[in-house]
Structures are given as structure tokens and as C-alpha cells.
Amino acid sequence: MLQSALMLKWDDEVSSIVGITIRKIDGGFELCQPALIGKLCSLDASNITASQPLPSMELVSGKAKTIDKEYLSRIGMLLYVAQATRPDIMYAVNFLACFSMNTTDRHWLALNHLINYVRGTSTKSLILRPNRGQDVLQVFVDANWGGEGSRSQHGYVGLLWGAPIMWNSKRQTCIASSTCQAEYMAMSFASKACLWISQGLIGVAGHFAPTLLSDNKAAVQIAGDSGSRKNSRHIRREFHLTNELVATNQIRI
């Protein structure tokens, strides 16, 4: 059908797509982005290949509303790398992106430190080697509490038959009054991702309930309707999605 409208060239041995290098390995595939990482690293003349841990420092928005195009450009390249093949830098990139409109020297220091880390690990690849013996879809979710503006940062990673296929990290839009609330709201975002993936896999895996894993017992109890409702009445309705999905057996926790 597509060939009737578009000029298509089919190739059984795909080697790259939208800047992502694809290599076939035993039982799966290996994905990396050497060209984009090389371009990103060429913008920094330091040639540092070993990224040492930074001293503990707090990053806050600058007082002046400024737009640093160079900062935005490097964040944009890092975001594509993080979203496509490098889940290990997703949290750091999204956190630094929060300061795109209020950049200071401290943000540049942290950004260059991250680029040096990417340079030093440029040979690392994302391995997709599914194992049908594992659960169809497992999603691990976590969140901190507080942060700049008292807003927490959450993140999740989803494994399809043990292979990482989705991940994200984002600053929450409202203030959580406790660690439990921050984790519970994070579960809501992860639940939406679970629904999207599970619906797309119906033709391959049939109907199944993804497994959502959180390390916060109180949040898990609320999601499973066995926790204290008194302490969660103030949570906005939209974040109770996980509770409904668990009750209707669309998600397991």
C-alpha cells in the first residue's frame, strides 16, 4: 500500500535509521549514535575523556531571563541521544534542560561535565536482546522529593521481555507534600506509558497486564486501594489513574 504512494526501498539488512546505527548481534540488536556523539564532543575543545564526579553543588535558575542558543543546541543533541540509545543520561539531560531559559556558568559546568561523560562512554551501546521467559512488560518507576521550586523529578524505564524499550525523566508539574505523593504521581505517568505500549503490543503478545514496580510501599498501597485514603484526598484526580488501572486488572503492581 505504501509503495503505491511513496518511492520505497526495502533492505533486509538495516544498518542505520535517523542517525542511529543498528548492528545485529546474537539474539538481538545493538544500537548506538557515534556520529551525533562525535559532533557533540567536537564542540568542546577540552578533549577530556574521563569524567570525574563533581563536588556536590546545587543548580538553581539564574535571575535574568536569558536564552543561550549554544546551551539549547547542546541540550537538544543530548536529548536525542538520551531518548534514542542512552537511558543512563536521561535524568541528567532533562534536569539540565529545565534551566534553558536561566542559564548560568554553573549550568555550563554541569553540561560540559555531562558531555565529557558521554565522550568517555561513546563506545557504549544499547543492547536489545529480548527473553520470552521474562514478563512481557515491566516498568520500574522512581521519584525524588523536592528540588528547585519544591518540585520533584520522576523517571521510569520499561523492559519488553527484559529489553529496555522506553524511558523518561521529567520534573513534576505540581508540588508533592510527601515522598509518597511524589512516587504516586510518578506511577501515574508510568501507567500512561504502560497503556500505550500494551495497546500497541496486542497483535504480538495479546492482552496482558504490565507490571509496575515502585520502591515506595505507601504509594503502592494507595495504588492498590489498600492504603490510607485520608492522606491522599488532596492529590489531584488525574494522578489516580494507576488506582483505576489496578482495580480493573489492566496493570499489576
PDB file of C-alpha atoms in Angstrom:
ATOM      1  CA  MET A   1       0.000   0.000   0.000  1.00  0.00           C
ATOM      2  CA  LEU A   2       2.797   2.402   0.873  1.00  0.00           C
ATOM      3  CA  GLN A   3       4.612   1.601  -2.369  1.00  0.00           C
ATOM      4  CA  SER A   4       1.624   2.872  -4.351  1.00  0.00           C
ATOM      5  CA  ALA A   5       2.031   6.338  -2.838  1.00  0.00           C
ATOM      6  CA  LEU A   6       5.731   6.574  -1.979  1.00  0.00           C
ATOM      7  CA  MET A   7       9.017   5.519  -3.511  1.00  0.00           C
ATOM      8  CA  LEU A   8      10.317   2.944  -1.054  1.00  0.00           C
ATOM      9  CA  LYS A   9      13.494   0.902  -0.990  1.00  0.00           C
ATOM     10  CA  TRP A  10      13.384  -2.246   1.113  1.00  0.00           C
ATOM     11  CA  ASP A  11      16.529  -3.625   2.714  1.00  0.00           C
ATOM     12  CA  ASP A  12      16.629  -6.770   4.836  1.00  0.00           C
ATOM     13  CA  GLU A  13      19.891  -5.649   6.480  1.00  0.00           C
ATOM     14  CA  VAL A  14      19.133  -2.246   8.003  1.00  0.00           C
ATOM     15  CA  SER A  15      22.331  -0.569   9.205  1.00  0.00           C
ATOM     16  CA  SER A  16      21.072   2.844  10.300  1.00  0.00           C
ATOM     17  CA  ILE A  17      17.950   4.933  10.695  1.00  0.00           C
ATOM     18  CA  VAL A  18      17.638   8.644  11.587  1.00  0.00           C
ATOM     19  CA  GLY A  19      21.226   8.740  12.821  1.00  0.00           C
ATOM     20  CA  ILE A  20      21.015   5.546  14.885  1.00  0.00           C
ATOM     21  CA  THR A  21      23.483   2.814  13.941  1.00  0.00           C
ATOM     22  CA  ILE A  22      21.962  -0.677  14.111  1.00  0.00           C
ATOM     23  CA  ARG A  23      24.054  -3.830  14.405  1.00  0.00           C
ATOM     24  CA  LYS A  24      22.629  -7.320  14.520  1.00  0.00           C
ATOM     25  CA  ILE A  25      24.041  -9.436  17.338  1.00  0.00           C
ATOM     26  CA  ASP A  26      23.321 -12.888  18.680  1.00  0.00           C
ATOM     27  CA  GLY A  27      19.702 -12.880  19.812  1.00  0.00           C
ATOM     28  CA  GLY A  28      19.052  -9.195  19.273  1.00  0.00           C
ATOM     29  CA  PHE A  29      20.351  -5.814  18.177  1.00  0.00           C
ATOM     30  CA  GLU A  30      22.884  -3.207  19.269  1.00  0.00           C
ATOM     31  CA  LEU A  31      22.056   0.494  18.896  1.00  0.00           C
ATOM     32  CA  CYS A  32      24.418   3.473  19.123  1.00  0.00           C
ATOM     33  CA  GLN A  33      24.844   7.024  17.786  1.00  0.00           C
ATOM     34  CA  PRO A  34      28.565   7.560  17.121  1.00  0.00           C
ATOM     35  CA  ALA A  35      28.085  10.317  14.526  1.00  0.00           C
ATOM     36  CA  LEU A  36      25.937  12.570  16.704  1.00  0.00           C
ATOM     37  CA  ILE A  37      28.059  11.948  19.794  1.00  0.00           C
ATOM     38  CA  GLY A  38      31.171  12.767  17.771  1.00  0.00           C
ATOM     39  CA  LYS A  39      29.606  16.011  16.551  1.00  0.00           C
ATOM     40  CA  LEU A  40      28.569  16.923  20.072  1.00  0.00           C
ATOM     41  CA  CYS A  41      32.016  16.267  21.509  1.00  0.00           C
ATOM     42  CA  SER A  42      33.723  18.242  18.721  1.00  0.00           C
ATOM     43  CA  LEU A  43      32.032  21.392  20.052  1.00  0.00           C
ATOM     44  CA  ASP A  44      34.115  21.095  23.227  1.00  0.00           C
ATOM     45  CA  ALA A  45      37.858  21.631  22.824  1.00  0.00           C
ATOM     46  CA  SER A  46      38.803  20.205  26.228  1.00  0.00           C
ATOM     47  CA  ASN A  47      39.288  16.642  24.889  1.00  0.00           C
ATOM     48  CA  ILE A  48      38.659  15.273  28.376  1.00  0.00           C
ATOM     49  CA  THR A  49      37.749  11.584  28.180  1.00  0.00           C
ATOM     50  CA  ALA A  50      37.439  10.760  31.884  1.00  0.00           C
ATOM     51  CA  SER A  51      34.544  12.377  33.705  1.00  0.00           C
ATOM     52  CA  GLN A  52      35.179  12.616  37.433  1.00  0.00           C
ATOM     53  CA  PRO A  53      32.293  13.169  39.882  1.00  0.00           C
ATOM     54  CA  LEU A  54      31.553  16.826  40.522  1.00  0.00           C
ATOM     55  CA  PRO A  55      31.594  18.186  44.066  1.00  0.00           C
ATOM     56  CA  SER A  56      28.092  18.373  45.477  1.00  0.00           C
ATOM     57  CA  MET A  57      26.549  21.573  44.162  1.00  0.00           C
ATOM     58  CA  GLU A  58      23.036  22.912  43.867  1.00  0.00           C
ATOM     59  CA  LEU A  59      21.770  24.094  40.500  1.00  0.00           C
ATOM     60  CA  VAL A  60      19.183  26.882  40.555  1.00  0.00           C
ATOM     61  CA  SER A  61      17.790  29.121  37.832  1.00  0.00           C
ATOM     62  CA  GLY A  62      19.616  32.345  37.104  1.00  0.00           C
ATOM     63  CA  LYS A  63      17.953  35.639  37.977  1.00  0.00           C
ATOM     64  CA  ALA A  64      17.996  37.011  34.444  1.00  0.00           C
ATOM     65  CA  LYS A  65      15.759  35.593  31.698  1.00  0.00           C
ATOM     66  CA  THR A  66      18.322  34.753  29.044  1.00  0.00           C
ATOM     67  CA  ILE A  67      18.306  32.447  26.032  1.00  0.00           C
ATOM     68  CA  ASP A  68      21.682  30.832  25.367  1.00  0.00           C
ATOM     69  CA  LYS A  69      21.427  29.314  21.883  1.00  0.00           C
ATOM     70  CA  GLU A  70      24.617  27.281  22.305  1.00  0.00           C
ATOM     71  CA  TYR A  71      23.298  25.772  25.531  1.00  0.00           C
ATOM     72  CA  LEU A  72      19.977  24.950  23.858  1.00  0.00           C
ATOM     73  CA  SER A  73      21.727  23.381  20.867  1.00  0.00           C
ATOM     74  CA  ARG A  74      23.800  21.029  23.002  1.00  0.00           C
ATOM     75  CA  ILE A  75      20.834  20.142  25.189  1.00  0.00           C
ATOM     76  CA  GLY A  76      18.864  19.321  22.038  1.00  0.00           C
ATOM     77  CA  MET A  77      21.556  16.955  20.757  1.00  0.00           C
ATOM     78  CA  LEU A  78      21.898  15.315  24.162  1.00  0.00           C
ATOM     79  CA  LEU A  79      18.124  14.863  24.360  1.00  0.00           C
ATOM     80  CA  TYR A  80      18.072  12.931  21.096  1.00  0.00           C
ATOM     81  CA  VAL A  81      20.935  10.731  22.260  1.00  0.00           C
ATOM     82  CA  ALA A  82      19.232  10.153  25.613  1.00  0.00           C
ATOM     83  CA  GLN A  83      15.848   9.351  24.090  1.00  0.00           C
ATOM     84  CA  ALA A  84      17.192   7.011  21.426  1.00  0.00           C
ATOM     85  CA  THR A  85      20.067   4.987  22.891  1.00  0.00           C
ATOM     86  CA  ARG A  86      21.288   6.329  26.245  1.00  0.00           C
ATOM     87  CA  PRO A  87      18.805   5.942  29.120  1.00  0.00           C
ATOM     88  CA  ASP A  88      21.712   6.423  31.543  1.00  0.00           C
ATOM     89  CA  ILE A  89      21.830  10.168  30.802  1.00  0.00           C
ATOM     90  CA  MET A  90      18.085  10.826  30.525  1.00  0.00           C
ATOM     91  CA  TYR A  91      17.717  12.191  34.058  1.00  0.00           C
ATOM     92  CA  ALA A  92      20.751  14.484  33.776  1.00  0.00           C
ATOM     93  CA  VAL A  93      19.743  15.875  30.370  1.00  0.00           C
ATOM     94  CA  ASN A  94      16.156  16.584  31.382  1.00  0.00           C
ATOM     95  CA  PHE A  95      17.315  18.203  34.610  1.00  0.00           C
ATOM     96  CA  LEU A  96      19.742  20.496  32.779  1.00  0.00           C
ATOM     97  CA  ALA A  97      17.059  21.306  30.199  1.00  0.00           C
ATOM     98  CA  CYS A  98      14.975  22.861  32.988  1.00  0.00           C
ATOM     99  CA  PHE A  99      17.488  25.739  33.089  1.00  0.00           C
ATOM    100  CA  SER A 100      17.410  26.550  29.364  1.00  0.00           C
ATOM    101  CA  MET A 101      15.879  29.977  29.986  1.00  0.00           C
ATOM    102  CA  ASN A 102      18.018  30.876  33.018  1.00  0.00           C
ATOM    103  CA  THR A 103      21.487  29.583  32.197  1.00  0.00           C
ATOM    104  CA  THR A 104      24.477  30.442  34.388  1.00  0.00           C
ATOM    105  CA  ASP A 105      28.139  29.400  34.477  1.00  0.00           C
ATOM    106  CA  ARG A 106      27.270  26.620  36.920  1.00  0.00           C
ATOM    107  CA  HIS A 107      24.838  25.120  34.407  1.00  0.00           C
ATOM    108  CA  TRP A 108      27.519  25.230  31.720  1.00  0.00           C
ATOM    109  CA  LEU A 109      29.929  23.483  34.091  1.00  0.00           C
ATOM    110  CA  ALA A 110      27.408  20.698  34.679  1.00  0.00           C
ATOM    111  CA  LEU A 111      26.581  20.470  30.958  1.00  0.00           C
ATOM    112  CA  ASN A 112      30.242  20.156  29.937  1.00  0.00           C
ATOM    113  CA  HIS A 113      30.731  17.555  32.647  1.00  0.00           C
ATOM    114  CA  LEU A 114      27.889  15.521  31.114  1.00  0.00           C
ATOM    115  CA  ILE A 115      29.339  15.892  27.614  1.00  0.00           C
ATOM    116  CA  ASN A 116      32.691  14.646  28.919  1.00  0.00           C
ATOM    117  CA  TYR A 117      30.907  11.628  30.390  1.00  0.00           C
ATOM    118  CA  VAL A 118      29.261  10.915  27.025  1.00  0.00           C
ATOM    119  CA  ARG A 119      32.650  11.269  25.311  1.00  0.00           C
ATOM    120  CA  GLY A 120      34.256   8.824  27.723  1.00  0.00           C
ATOM    121  CA  THR A 121      31.455   6.290  27.229  1.00  0.00           C
ATOM    122  CA  SER A 122      30.955   6.812  23.490  1.00  0.00           C
ATOM    123  CA  THR A 123      31.714   3.141  22.789  1.00  0.00           C
ATOM    124  CA  LYS A 124      28.776   2.016  24.923  1.00  0.00           C
ATOM    125  CA  SER A 125      25.689   0.762  23.094  1.00  0.00           C
ATOM    126  CA  LEU A 126      22.101  -0.097  23.909  1.00  0.00           C
ATOM    127  CA  ILE A 127      21.592  -3.860  23.738  1.00  0.00           C
ATOM    128  CA  LEU A 128      18.146  -5.158  22.798  1.00  0.00           C
ATOM    129  CA  ARG A 129      18.082  -8.885  23.487  1.00  0.00           C
ATOM    130  CA  PRO A 130      14.535  -9.941  24.488  1.00  0.00           C
ATOM    131  CA  ASN A 131      13.967 -13.049  26.593  1.00  0.00           C
ATOM    132  CA  ARG A 132      10.494 -14.563  26.167  1.00  0.00           C
ATOM    133  CA  GLY A 133      10.915 -16.271  29.528  1.00  0.00           C
ATOM    134  CA  GLN A 134      10.505 -12.924  31.325  1.00  0.00           C
ATOM    135  CA  ASP A 135       7.373 -10.816  31.846  1.00  0.00           C
ATOM    136  CA  VAL A 136       6.105  -9.156  28.691  1.00  0.00           C
ATOM    137  CA  LEU A 137       6.405  -5.625  30.087  1.00  0.00           C
ATOM    138  CA  GLN A 138       7.942  -4.465  33.359  1.00  0.00           C
ATOM    139  CA  VAL A 139       8.150  -0.762  34.193  1.00  0.00           C
ATOM    140  CA  PHE A 140      10.365   0.488  37.033  1.00  0.00           C
ATOM    141  CA  VAL A 141       9.431   3.913  38.389  1.00  0.00           C
ATOM    142  CA  ASP A 142      11.039   6.209  40.960  1.00  0.00           C
ATOM    143  CA  ALA A 143      10.974   9.834  42.102  1.00  0.00           C
ATOM    144  CA  ASN A 144      12.849  12.122  44.433  1.00  0.00           C
ATOM    145  CA  TRP A 145      11.181  14.644  46.704  1.00  0.00           C
ATOM    146  CA  GLY A 146      11.688  18.359  46.457  1.00  0.00           C
ATOM    147  CA  GLY A 147      14.153  20.125  44.216  1.00  0.00           C
ATOM    148  CA  GLU A 148      14.140  23.590  42.705  1.00  0.00           C
ATOM    149  CA  GLY A 149      10.780  25.218  43.267  1.00  0.00           C
ATOM    150  CA  SER A 150       9.989  22.283  45.578  1.00  0.00           C
ATOM    151  CA  ARG A 151       9.044  20.209  42.524  1.00  0.00           C
ATOM    152  CA  SER A 152      10.126  16.581  42.384  1.00  0.00           C
ATOM    153  CA  GLN A 153      11.748  14.792  39.460  1.00  0.00           C
ATOM    154  CA  HIS A 154      10.488  11.373  38.423  1.00  0.00           C
ATOM    155  CA  GLY A 155      11.675   8.756  35.985  1.00  0.00           C
ATOM    156  CA  TYR A 156      10.803   5.331  34.651  1.00  0.00           C
ATOM    157  CA  VAL A 157      12.220   2.622  32.402  1.00  0.00           C
ATOM    158  CA  GLY A 158      10.226  -0.092  30.656  1.00  0.00           C
ATOM    159  CA  LEU A 159      11.571  -3.537  29.771  1.00  0.00           C
ATOM    160  CA  LEU A 160       9.927  -5.567  27.000  1.00  0.00           C
ATOM    161  CA  TRP A 161      10.808  -9.199  27.689  1.00  0.00           C
ATOM    162  CA  GLY A 162      13.814  -7.879  29.587  1.00  0.00           C
ATOM    163  CA  ALA A 163      14.982  -5.438  26.876  1.00  0.00           C
ATOM    164  CA  PRO A 164      14.791  -1.660  27.538  1.00  0.00           C
ATOM    165  CA  ILE A 165      12.399  -0.048  25.054  1.00  0.00           C
ATOM    166  CA  MET A 166      11.174   3.125  26.784  1.00  0.00           C
ATOM    167  CA  TRP A 167      12.410   5.509  29.447  1.00  0.00           C
ATOM    168  CA  ASN A 168      11.778   9.057  30.532  1.00  0.00           C
ATOM    169  CA  SER A 169      12.512  11.581  33.263  1.00  0.00           C
ATOM    170  CA  LYS A 170      10.570  14.750  33.965  1.00  0.00           C
ATOM    171  CA  ARG A 171      10.063  17.417  36.590  1.00  0.00           C
ATOM    172  CA  GLN A 172       6.599  17.133  38.109  1.00  0.00           C
ATOM    173  CA  THR A 173       4.149  19.939  37.415  1.00  0.00           C
ATOM    174  CA  CYS A 174       2.817  20.331  40.953  1.00  0.00           C
ATOM    175  CA  ILE A 175       4.363  20.247  44.416  1.00  0.00           C
ATOM    176  CA  ALA A 176       4.232  16.937  46.277  1.00  0.00           C
ATOM    177  CA  SER A 177       3.647  17.204  50.011  1.00  0.00           C
ATOM    178  CA  SER A 178       5.477  13.940  50.734  1.00  0.00           C
ATOM    179  CA  THR A 179       7.726  11.314  49.196  1.00  0.00           C
ATOM    180  CA  CYS A 180       4.675   9.074  48.938  1.00  0.00           C
ATOM    181  CA  GLN A 181       2.811  11.626  46.834  1.00  0.00           C
ATOM    182  CA  ALA A 182       5.808  12.215  44.561  1.00  0.00           C
ATOM    183  CA  GLU A 183       6.139   8.464  43.965  1.00  0.00           C
ATOM    184  CA  TYR A 184       2.378   8.040  43.488  1.00  0.00           C
ATOM    185  CA  MET A 185       2.272  10.807  40.874  1.00  0.00           C
ATOM    186  CA  ALA A 186       5.273   9.219  39.155  1.00  0.00           C
ATOM    187  CA  MET A 187       3.333   5.951  38.964  1.00  0.00           C
ATOM    188  CA  SER A 188       0.570   7.789  37.103  1.00  0.00           C
ATOM    189  CA  PHE A 189       2.960   8.968  34.390  1.00  0.00           C
ATOM    190  CA  ALA A 190       4.445   5.481  34.081  1.00  0.00           C
ATOM    191  CA  SER A 191       0.947   3.978  33.881  1.00  0.00           C
ATOM    192  CA  LYS A 192       0.182   6.074  30.809  1.00  0.00           C
ATOM    193  CA  ALA A 193       3.315   4.722  29.138  1.00  0.00           C
ATOM    194  CA  CYS A 194       2.261   1.179  30.107  1.00  0.00           C
ATOM    195  CA  LEU A 195      -1.116   1.646  28.423  1.00  0.00           C
ATOM    196  CA  TRP A 196       0.465   2.981  25.249  1.00  0.00           C
ATOM    197  CA  ILE A 197       2.917   0.091  24.915  1.00  0.00           C
ATOM    198  CA  SER A 198       0.471  -2.665  25.918  1.00  0.00           C
ATOM    199  CA  GLN A 199      -2.122  -1.464  23.401  1.00  0.00           C
ATOM    200  CA  GLY A 200       0.480  -1.447  20.648  1.00  0.00           C
ATOM    201  CA  LEU A 201       1.572  -4.993  21.500  1.00  0.00           C
ATOM    202  CA  ILE A 202      -1.864  -6.623  21.396  1.00  0.00           C
ATOM    203  CA  GLY A 203      -1.157  -8.046  17.943  1.00  0.00           C
ATOM    204  CA  VAL A 204       2.140  -9.555  19.129  1.00  0.00           C
ATOM    205  CA  ALA A 205       1.597 -10.550  22.761  1.00  0.00           C
ATOM    206  CA  GLY A 206      -2.202 -10.487  23.045  1.00  0.00           C
ATOM    207  CA  HIS A 207      -3.910  -8.859  26.010  1.00  0.00           C
ATOM    208  CA  PHE A 208      -1.689  -8.694  29.081  1.00  0.00           C
ATOM    209  CA  ALA A 209      -1.278  -6.633  32.251  1.00  0.00           C
ATOM    210  CA  PRO A 210       2.078  -4.815  32.504  1.00  0.00           C
ATOM    211  CA  THR A 211       3.883  -4.927  35.844  1.00  0.00           C
ATOM    212  CA  LEU A 212       4.603  -1.578  37.522  1.00  0.00           C
ATOM    213  CA  LEU A 213       7.352  -1.636  40.154  1.00  0.00           C
ATOM    214  CA  SER A 214       7.924   1.072  42.782  1.00  0.00           C
ATOM    215  CA  ASP A 215      10.101   1.079  45.906  1.00  0.00           C
ATOM    216  CA  ASN A 216       7.652   3.211  47.916  1.00  0.00           C
ATOM    217  CA  LYS A 217       5.386   0.951  49.966  1.00  0.00           C
ATOM    218  CA  ALA A 218       2.884   3.687  50.835  1.00  0.00           C
ATOM    219  CA  ALA A 219       2.427   4.695  47.182  1.00  0.00           C
ATOM    220  CA  VAL A 220       1.973   1.055  46.176  1.00  0.00           C
ATOM    221  CA  GLN A 221      -0.667   0.580  48.872  1.00  0.00           C
ATOM    222  CA  ILE A 222      -2.626   3.629  47.703  1.00  0.00           C
ATOM    223  CA  ALA A 223      -2.420   2.456  44.092  1.00  0.00           C
ATOM    224  CA  GLY A 224      -3.665  -0.957  45.186  1.00  0.00           C
ATOM    225  CA  ASP A 225      -6.527   0.608  47.176  1.00  0.00           C
ATOM    226  CA  SER A 226      -5.177  -0.774  50.446  1.00  0.00           C
ATOM    227  CA  GLY A 227      -3.520   2.414  51.695  1.00  0.00           C
ATOM    228  CA  SER A 228      -4.869   5.319  53.696  1.00  0.00           C
ATOM    229  CA  ARG A 229      -7.282   7.386  51.601  1.00  0.00           C
ATOM    230  CA  LYS A 230      -7.301  10.052  54.295  1.00  0.00           C
ATOM    231  CA  ASN A 231      -3.729  11.031  53.478  1.00  0.00           C
ATOM    232  CA  SER A 232      -4.279  11.092  49.703  1.00  0.00           C
ATOM    233  CA  ARG A 233      -7.515  13.063  49.372  1.00  0.00           C
ATOM    234  CA  HIS A 234      -5.642  16.201  48.360  1.00  0.00           C
ATOM    235  CA  ILE A 235      -3.941  14.528  45.376  1.00  0.00           C
ATOM    236  CA  ARG A 236      -5.364  15.743  42.068  1.00  0.00           C
ATOM    237  CA  ARG A 237      -7.786  13.367  40.370  1.00  0.00           C
ATOM    238  CA  GLU A 238      -5.639  12.873  37.270  1.00  0.00           C
ATOM    239  CA  PHE A 239      -2.960  11.129  39.337  1.00  0.00           C
ATOM    240  CA  HIS A 240      -5.353   8.388  40.471  1.00  0.00           C
ATOM    241  CA  LEU A 241      -5.108   6.704  37.053  1.00  0.00           C
ATOM    242  CA  THR A 242      -2.924   3.914  38.431  1.00  0.00           C
ATOM    243  CA  ASN A 243      -5.514   3.150  41.093  1.00  0.00           C
ATOM    244  CA  GLU A 244      -8.197   2.615  38.440  1.00  0.00           C
ATOM    245  CA  LEU A 245      -5.946   0.532  36.184  1.00  0.00           C
ATOM    246  CA  VAL A 246      -5.023  -1.765  39.070  1.00  0.00           C
ATOM    247  CA  ALA A 247      -8.685  -2.119  40.069  1.00  0.00           C
ATOM    248  CA  THR A 248      -9.626  -3.118  36.501  1.00  0.00           C
ATOM    249  CA  ASN A 249      -6.675  -5.546  36.193  1.00  0.00           C
ATOM    250  CA  GLN A 250      -5.049  -3.550  33.396  1.00  0.00           C
ATOM    251  CA  ILE A 251      -1.839  -3.126  35.425  1.00  0.00           C
ATOM    252  CA  ARG A 252      -0.173  -5.146  38.172  1.00  0.00           C
ATOM    253  CA  ILE A 253       1.900  -3.586  40.942  1.00  0.00           C
TER     254      ILE A 253
END
